[in-house]
């Protein structure tokens, strides 16, 4: 008897992933696309003006630049002490962001986990301050800074923003979404309240901390009104206040002003892009529990 060779068919690997289907634009895209173009137009106009000549920047309707004039950026950097402005803004912003992360976390944890007399009333009063415009408390805040001897110093820009009601509210709402059983287990193992916050709660609060950091960074970096009131010398000016030096009573250097604005906007865009994926998770979870 002869043995016949049995041919084994080759194994064809099949992918478990379904084939991707081409998604057609929906009605939402038809609405969001024009809105996105409207939002991008000022930014595109700013960038375009920053690389134009002064004559082209004054034409209306706007015209495309005849060439890319990168010289506007070093000219804007040399026309004002931008290095000093950047340093002042960086010191103020970093200090305010770090202080909010620490103090708002402590206060938010206290409101979320501790039960004390008048806690709910105090929290409601704290939230009520969010409805008070800054212009209402600007003069009292200025008088307090004057009594503290902080007028025309970077401390006057830092002290009023060391902790914010919005940050306390955001952290408190996020802490209430975390299971309390994790903290109880840590307490049984001998961990203190502060140790539980540092070792258990905060490592789980990355989205909320990132959201608070970016919101505080954007607000502090863009603040113009309070530095305009409290800062007098050029040595203590921030970037937003320093950009006003390009605007005069009779003439405005638009190309240099827009070049300076582009340099100021870049750090904000980077901060937002780095932390944008945390926004949805944090804000969505903040509204789960009241």
mmCIF file of C-alpha atoms in Angstrom:
data_model
loop_
_atom_site.group_PDB
_atom_site.id
_atom_site.type_symbol
_atom_site.label_atom_id
_atom_site.label_comp_id
_atom_site.label_asym_id
_atom_site.label_seq_id
_atom_site.Cartn_x
_atom_site.Cartn_y
_atom_site.Cartn_z
ATOM 1 C CA UNK A 1 0.000 0.000 0.000
ATOM 2 C CA UNK A 2 1.212 3.410 -0.881
ATOM 3 C CA UNK A 3 0.720 6.301 1.385
ATOM 4 C CA UNK A 4 -0.665 9.343 -0.294
ATOM 5 C CA UNK A 5 0.592 12.661 0.928
ATOM 6 C CA UNK A 6 -2.128 14.741 2.410
ATOM 7 C CA UNK A 7 -1.748 18.421 1.662
ATOM 8 C CA UNK A 8 -2.610 20.687 4.568
ATOM 9 C CA UNK A 9 -4.047 23.965 3.393
ATOM 10 C CA UNK A 10 -2.180 27.034 4.642
ATOM 11 C CA UNK A 11 -3.643 28.802 7.617
ATOM 12 C CA UNK A 12 -4.938 32.218 6.669
ATOM 13 C CA UNK A 13 -4.832 34.702 9.472
ATOM 14 C CA UNK A 14 -7.984 36.711 9.698
ATOM 15 C CA UNK A 15 -8.122 39.961 11.536
ATOM 16 C CA UNK A 16 -10.685 40.203 14.302
ATOM 17 C CA UNK A 17 -11.143 43.900 13.667
ATOM 18 C CA UNK A 18 -14.019 44.773 11.379
ATOM 19 C CA UNK A 19 -13.135 46.752 8.276
ATOM 20 C CA UNK A 20 -13.335 50.484 8.737
ATOM 21 C CA UNK A 21 -16.197 52.139 7.020
ATOM 22 C CA UNK A 22 -15.953 55.525 5.466
ATOM 23 C CA UNK A 23 -17.999 57.858 7.640
ATOM 24 C CA UNK A 24 -19.839 60.536 5.769
ATOM 25 C CA UNK A 25 -20.180 64.012 7.276
ATOM 26 C CA UNK A 26 -23.275 64.347 9.399
ATOM 27 C CA UNK A 27 -25.512 67.338 9.950
ATOM 28 C CA UNK A 28 -23.469 68.247 13.034
ATOM 29 C CA UNK A 29 -20.335 68.611 10.906
ATOM 30 C CA UNK A 30 -22.170 70.968 8.558
ATOM 31 C CA UNK A 31 -22.888 73.204 11.545
ATOM 32 C CA UNK A 32 -19.589 72.831 13.411
ATOM 33 C CA UNK A 33 -17.335 73.374 10.398
ATOM 34 C CA UNK A 34 -18.495 76.978 9.712
ATOM 35 C CA UNK A 35 -18.308 77.733 13.434
ATOM 36 C CA UNK A 36 -14.753 76.376 13.558
ATOM 37 C CA UNK A 37 -13.784 78.555 10.608
ATOM 38 C CA UNK A 38 -15.233 81.608 12.358
ATOM 39 C CA UNK A 39 -13.229 80.803 15.500
ATOM 40 C CA UNK A 40 -9.985 80.262 13.554
ATOM 41 C CA UNK A 41 -10.307 83.446 11.457
ATOM 42 C CA UNK A 42 -8.984 85.891 14.127
ATOM 43 C CA UNK A 43 -6.012 83.617 14.835
ATOM 44 C CA UNK A 44 -5.217 83.298 11.116
ATOM 45 C CA UNK A 45 -5.562 87.081 10.677
ATOM 46 C CA UNK A 46 -3.175 87.654 13.587
ATOM 47 C CA UNK A 47 -0.545 85.319 12.137
ATOM 48 C CA UNK A 48 -0.928 86.838 8.680
ATOM 49 C CA UNK A 49 -0.543 90.380 10.014
ATOM 50 C CA UNK A 50 2.568 89.389 11.976
ATOM 51 C CA UNK A 51 4.433 88.554 8.738
ATOM 52 C CA UNK A 52 3.245 91.548 6.694
ATOM 53 C CA UNK A 53 4.812 94.926 6.104
ATOM 54 C CA UNK A 54 3.342 97.930 7.967
ATOM 55 C CA UNK A 55 1.792 99.195 4.717
ATOM 56 C CA UNK A 56 0.094 95.866 4.001
ATOM 57 C CA UNK A 57 -1.236 95.615 7.558
ATOM 58 C CA UNK A 58 -3.132 98.912 7.160
ATOM 59 C CA UNK A 59 -4.944 97.947 3.961
ATOM 60 C CA UNK A 60 -8.646 97.134 4.024
ATOM 61 C CA UNK A 61 -9.968 94.749 2.933
ATOM 62 C CA UNK A 62 -7.017 92.634 4.098
ATOM 63 C CA UNK A 63 -4.496 91.472 1.516
ATOM 64 C CA UNK A 64 -2.188 88.511 1.522
ATOM 65 C CA UNK A 65 1.423 89.277 2.485
ATOM 66 C CA UNK A 66 3.778 89.848 -0.430
ATOM 67 C CA UNK A 67 6.355 87.797 1.433
ATOM 68 C CA UNK A 68 7.094 86.306 4.821
ATOM 69 C CA UNK A 69 8.717 89.047 6.874
ATOM 70 C CA UNK A 70 10.155 87.102 9.807
ATOM 71 C CA UNK A 71 12.012 90.229 10.877
ATOM 72 C CA UNK A 72 8.869 91.430 12.649
ATOM 73 C CA UNK A 73 9.455 88.868 15.425
ATOM 74 C CA UNK A 74 12.990 89.908 16.415
ATOM 75 C CA UNK A 75 11.930 93.558 15.992
ATOM 76 C CA UNK A 76 9.031 93.037 18.402
ATOM 77 C CA UNK A 77 11.323 91.242 20.851
ATOM 78 C CA UNK A 78 13.818 94.111 20.700
ATOM 79 C CA UNK A 79 11.262 96.943 20.828
ATOM 80 C CA UNK A 80 10.300 96.045 24.402
ATOM 81 C CA UNK A 81 11.942 94.024 27.208
ATOM 82 C CA UNK A 82 10.074 90.856 26.241
ATOM 83 C CA UNK A 83 12.526 88.695 28.135
ATOM 84 C CA UNK A 84 11.606 90.435 31.372
ATOM 85 C CA UNK A 85 7.902 90.270 30.526
ATOM 86 C CA UNK A 86 8.159 86.528 29.857
ATOM 87 C CA UNK A 87 9.986 85.961 33.136
ATOM 88 C CA UNK A 88 7.433 87.936 35.148
ATOM 89 C CA UNK A 89 4.507 86.114 33.543
ATOM 90 C CA UNK A 90 6.182 82.727 34.025
ATOM 91 C CA UNK A 91 6.911 83.383 37.723
ATOM 92 C CA UNK A 92 3.402 84.623 38.449
ATOM 93 C CA UNK A 93 1.657 81.899 36.443
ATOM 94 C CA UNK A 94 3.705 78.975 37.784
ATOM 95 C CA UNK A 95 3.323 80.149 41.387
ATOM 96 C CA UNK A 96 -0.437 80.620 41.043
ATOM 97 C CA UNK A 97 -0.896 77.244 39.336
ATOM 98 C CA UNK A 98 1.092 75.366 42.012
ATOM 99 C CA UNK A 99 -0.657 77.130 44.875
ATOM 100 C CA UNK A 100 -4.089 76.378 43.391
ATOM 101 C CA UNK A 101 -3.238 72.712 42.931
ATOM 102 C CA UNK A 102 -2.201 72.424 46.579
ATOM 103 C CA UNK A 103 -4.713 74.676 48.340
ATOM 104 C CA UNK A 104 -7.725 73.822 46.193
ATOM 105 C CA UNK A 105 -7.016 70.116 46.681
ATOM 106 C CA UNK A 106 -6.895 70.530 50.462
ATOM 107 C CA UNK A 107 -10.050 72.660 50.598
ATOM 108 C CA UNK A 108 -11.908 70.481 48.091
ATOM 109 C CA UNK A 109 -11.070 67.333 50.055
ATOM 110 C CA UNK A 110 -12.281 68.944 53.266
ATOM 111 C CA UNK A 111 -15.623 69.883 51.700
ATOM 112 C CA UNK A 112 -15.985 66.459 50.078
ATOM 113 C CA UNK A 113 -15.155 64.203 53.067
ATOM 114 C CA UNK A 114 -15.462 66.193 56.305
ATOM 115 C CA UNK A 115 -18.771 66.915 58.010
ATOM 116 C CA UNK A 116 -18.685 70.041 60.137
ATOM 117 C CA UNK A 117 -21.151 72.636 61.338
ATOM 118 C CA UNK A 118 -22.079 75.082 58.583
ATOM 119 C CA UNK A 119 -20.075 73.235 55.933
ATOM 120 C CA UNK A 120 -22.849 73.276 53.329
ATOM 121 C CA UNK A 121 -23.652 76.927 54.010
ATOM 122 C CA UNK A 122 -19.980 77.861 53.699
ATOM 123 C CA UNK A 123 -19.746 75.984 50.408
ATOM 124 C CA UNK A 124 -22.797 77.779 49.027
ATOM 125 C CA UNK A 125 -21.330 81.144 50.050
ATOM 126 C CA UNK A 126 -18.089 80.136 48.353
ATOM 127 C CA UNK A 127 -19.933 79.341 45.130
ATOM 128 C CA UNK A 128 -21.844 82.618 45.369
ATOM 129 C CA UNK A 129 -18.569 84.521 45.049
ATOM 130 C CA UNK A 130 -18.269 83.162 41.496
ATOM 131 C CA UNK A 131 -21.165 85.426 40.515
ATOM 132 C CA UNK A 132 -19.416 88.575 41.769
ATOM 133 C CA UNK A 133 -17.567 90.377 38.945
ATOM 134 C CA UNK A 134 -13.942 91.217 39.585
ATOM 135 C CA UNK A 135 -14.660 94.913 38.966
ATOM 136 C CA UNK A 136 -16.747 94.942 42.150
ATOM 137 C CA UNK A 137 -13.914 93.728 44.396
ATOM 138 C CA UNK A 138 -11.070 95.392 42.497
ATOM 139 C CA UNK A 139 -10.880 98.491 44.709
ATOM 140 C CA UNK A 140 -11.033 96.566 48.038
ATOM 141 C CA UNK A 141 -8.376 94.187 46.726
ATOM 142 C CA UNK A 142 -6.188 97.128 45.754
ATOM 143 C CA UNK A 143 -6.542 98.641 49.241
ATOM 144 C CA UNK A 144 -5.578 95.325 50.840
ATOM 145 C CA UNK A 145 -2.477 95.069 48.622
ATOM 146 C CA UNK A 146 -1.616 98.661 49.546
ATOM 147 C CA UNK A 147 -1.799 97.910 53.288
ATOM 148 C CA UNK A 148 0.380 94.842 52.712
ATOM 149 C CA UNK A 149 2.943 96.951 50.852
ATOM 150 C CA UNK A 150 2.650 94.870 47.668
ATOM 151 C CA UNK A 151 1.681 97.583 45.181
ATOM 152 C CA UNK A 152 3.826 97.450 42.034
ATOM 153 C CA UNK A 153 5.264 94.040 42.909
ATOM 154 C CA UNK A 154 4.765 90.554 41.527
ATOM 155 C CA UNK A 155 3.374 89.566 44.920
ATOM 156 C CA UNK A 156 0.301 91.701 44.222
ATOM 157 C CA UNK A 157 -0.399 89.521 41.188
ATOM 158 C CA UNK A 158 0.114 86.265 43.105
ATOM 159 C CA UNK A 159 -1.528 86.738 46.522
ATOM 160 C CA UNK A 160 -5.148 87.426 45.359
ATOM 161 C CA UNK A 161 -5.053 84.307 43.140
ATOM 162 C CA UNK A 162 -3.431 81.788 45.497
ATOM 163 C CA UNK A 163 -6.741 79.895 45.739
ATOM 164 C CA UNK A 164 -9.906 80.220 43.657
ATOM 165 C CA UNK A 165 -13.533 79.200 44.348
ATOM 166 C CA UNK A 166 -13.744 77.517 40.945
ATOM 167 C CA UNK A 167 -10.770 75.309 41.783
ATOM 168 C CA UNK A 168 -12.272 74.307 45.138
ATOM 169 C CA UNK A 169 -15.580 73.465 43.483
ATOM 170 C CA UNK A 170 -13.927 71.427 40.729
ATOM 171 C CA UNK A 171 -11.780 69.390 43.127
ATOM 172 C CA UNK A 172 -14.616 68.865 45.602
ATOM 173 C CA UNK A 173 -16.931 67.530 42.901
ATOM 174 C CA UNK A 174 -14.254 65.195 41.565
ATOM 175 C CA UNK A 175 -13.335 63.850 45.009
ATOM 176 C CA UNK A 176 -16.990 62.946 45.610
ATOM 177 C CA UNK A 177 -16.904 60.635 42.578
ATOM 178 C CA UNK A 178 -14.079 58.524 44.040
ATOM 179 C CA UNK A 179 -15.093 55.441 46.068
ATOM 180 C CA UNK A 180 -14.681 56.129 49.749
ATOM 181 C CA UNK A 181 -13.827 52.464 50.385
ATOM 182 C CA UNK A 182 -10.297 53.082 49.111
ATOM 183 C CA UNK A 183 -9.751 55.739 51.751
ATOM 184 C CA UNK A 184 -11.290 53.613 54.482
ATOM 185 C CA UNK A 185 -8.932 50.764 53.613
ATOM 186 C CA UNK A 186 -5.976 53.130 53.836
ATOM 187 C CA UNK A 187 -7.177 54.439 57.192
ATOM 188 C CA UNK A 188 -7.459 50.861 58.511
ATOM 189 C CA UNK A 189 -3.834 50.270 57.471
ATOM 190 C CA UNK A 190 -2.806 53.218 59.635
ATOM 191 C CA UNK A 191 -2.584 55.974 57.024
ATOM 192 C CA UNK A 192 -3.419 59.464 58.224
ATOM 193 C CA UNK A 193 -5.920 61.800 56.565
ATOM 194 C CA UNK A 194 -3.173 63.763 54.862
ATOM 195 C CA UNK A 195 -1.399 60.579 53.849
ATOM 196 C CA UNK A 196 -4.629 59.226 52.368
ATOM 197 C CA UNK A 197 -5.031 62.381 50.343
ATOM 198 C CA UNK A 198 -1.456 62.354 49.073
ATOM 199 C CA UNK A 199 -1.041 58.605 48.467
ATOM 200 C CA UNK A 200 -4.528 57.486 47.462
ATOM 201 C CA UNK A 201 -6.750 60.364 46.361
ATOM 202 C CA UNK A 202 -4.425 62.664 44.446
ATOM 203 C CA UNK A 203 -2.900 59.915 42.243
ATOM 204 C CA UNK A 204 -6.458 59.104 41.118
ATOM 205 C CA UNK A 205 -7.262 62.779 40.463
ATOM 206 C CA UNK A 206 -5.006 63.352 37.462
ATOM 207 C CA UNK A 207 -7.787 64.580 35.122
ATOM 208 C CA UNK A 208 -9.125 67.079 37.663
ATOM 209 C CA UNK A 209 -5.657 68.361 38.548
ATOM 210 C CA UNK A 210 -4.725 68.753 34.880
ATOM 211 C CA UNK A 211 -7.959 70.607 34.156
ATOM 212 C CA UNK A 212 -7.474 72.934 37.118
ATOM 213 C CA UNK A 213 -3.864 73.581 36.110
ATOM 214 C CA UNK A 214 -4.754 74.504 32.536
ATOM 215 C CA UNK A 215 -7.716 76.700 33.506
ATOM 216 C CA UNK A 216 -5.610 78.541 36.075
ATOM 217 C CA UNK A 217 -2.719 78.840 33.631
ATOM 218 C CA UNK A 218 -4.905 80.360 30.901
ATOM 219 C CA UNK A 219 -6.608 82.779 33.261
ATOM 220 C CA UNK A 220 -3.405 83.991 34.905
ATOM 221 C CA UNK A 221 -1.387 84.173 31.684
ATOM 222 C CA UNK A 222 -4.117 86.227 29.953
ATOM 223 C CA UNK A 223 -4.918 88.537 32.861
ATOM 224 C CA UNK A 224 -4.668 92.176 31.839
ATOM 225 C CA UNK A 225 -7.003 94.274 34.010
ATOM 226 C CA UNK A 226 -5.492 93.515 37.428
ATOM 227 C CA UNK A 227 -1.846 94.027 36.311
ATOM 228 C CA UNK A 228 -2.938 97.280 34.652
ATOM 229 C CA UNK A 229 -4.298 98.511 38.000
ATOM 230 C CA UNK A 230 -1.589 97.298 40.384
ATOM 231 C CA UNK A 231 1.637 97.439 38.299
ATOM 232 C CA UNK A 232 3.294 100.770 37.553
ATOM 233 C CA UNK A 233 6.915 100.144 36.590
ATOM 234 C CA UNK A 234 7.984 98.473 33.346
ATOM 235 C CA UNK A 235 10.285 96.127 35.251
ATOM 236 C CA UNK A 236 7.288 94.351 36.837
ATOM 237 C CA UNK A 237 4.999 94.222 33.782
ATOM 238 C CA UNK A 238 3.611 90.945 32.499
ATOM 239 C CA UNK A 239 3.308 90.000 28.842
ATOM 240 C CA UNK A 240 -0.286 91.133 28.417
ATOM 241 C CA UNK A 241 0.498 94.490 29.969
ATOM 242 C CA UNK A 242 3.750 94.830 28.057
ATOM 243 C CA UNK A 243 2.003 94.378 24.702
ATOM 244 C CA UNK A 244 0.161 97.628 25.310
ATOM 245 C CA UNK A 245 3.453 99.461 24.774
ATOM 246 C CA UNK A 246 3.005 98.922 21.017
ATOM 247 C CA UNK A 247 -0.222 100.932 21.098
ATOM 248 C CA UNK A 248 0.068 104.684 21.282
ATOM 249 C CA UNK A 249 -2.409 107.540 21.308
ATOM 250 C CA UNK A 250 -1.771 108.379 17.640
ATOM 251 C CA UNK A 251 -0.051 105.333 16.179
ATOM 252 C CA UNK A 252 -0.120 101.557 16.594
ATOM 253 C CA UNK A 253 2.608 99.262 15.316
ATOM 254 C CA UNK A 254 0.280 96.513 14.145
ATOM 255 C CA UNK A 255 2.905 94.178 12.729
ATOM 256 C CA UNK A 256 4.969 94.240 15.915
ATOM 257 C CA UNK A 257 1.850 93.992 18.072
ATOM 258 C CA UNK A 258 0.625 90.905 16.226
ATOM 259 C CA UNK A 259 4.079 89.335 16.261
ATOM 260 C CA UNK A 260 4.158 89.802 20.023
ATOM 261 C CA UNK A 261 0.673 88.327 20.322
ATOM 262 C CA UNK A 262 1.731 85.239 18.394
ATOM 263 C CA UNK A 263 4.650 84.710 20.775
ATOM 264 C CA UNK A 264 2.302 85.105 23.751
ATOM 265 C CA UNK A 265 -0.335 82.726 22.372
ATOM 266 C CA UNK A 266 2.083 79.850 21.667
ATOM 267 C CA UNK A 267 2.538 78.813 25.370
ATOM 268 C CA UNK A 268 -1.243 78.813 25.868
ATOM 269 C CA UNK A 269 -1.809 76.609 22.826
ATOM 270 C CA UNK A 270 0.858 74.177 23.996
ATOM 271 C CA UNK A 271 -0.644 73.997 27.485
ATOM 272 C CA UNK A 272 -4.096 73.330 26.084
ATOM 273 C CA UNK A 273 -2.936 70.688 23.602
ATOM 274 C CA UNK A 274 -0.987 68.818 26.273
ATOM 275 C CA UNK A 275 -3.958 68.560 28.629
ATOM 276 C CA UNK A 276 -6.999 68.617 26.353
ATOM 277 C CA UNK A 277 -7.708 64.891 26.765
ATOM 278 C CA UNK A 278 -8.273 65.440 30.506
ATOM 279 C CA UNK A 279 -10.997 68.052 30.117
ATOM 280 C CA UNK A 280 -13.877 65.797 29.138
ATOM 281 C CA UNK A 281 -13.124 63.165 31.797
ATOM 282 C CA UNK A 282 -12.781 65.716 34.568
ATOM 283 C CA UNK A 283 -15.768 67.931 33.771
ATOM 284 C CA UNK A 284 -18.012 64.946 33.026
ATOM 285 C CA UNK A 285 -17.175 63.260 36.324
ATOM 286 C CA UNK A 286 -17.511 66.540 38.251
ATOM 287 C CA UNK A 287 -21.254 66.564 37.587
ATOM 288 C CA UNK A 288 -21.949 62.961 38.605
ATOM 289 C CA UNK A 289 -22.457 63.670 42.292
ATOM 290 C CA UNK A 290 -23.798 66.827 43.825
#
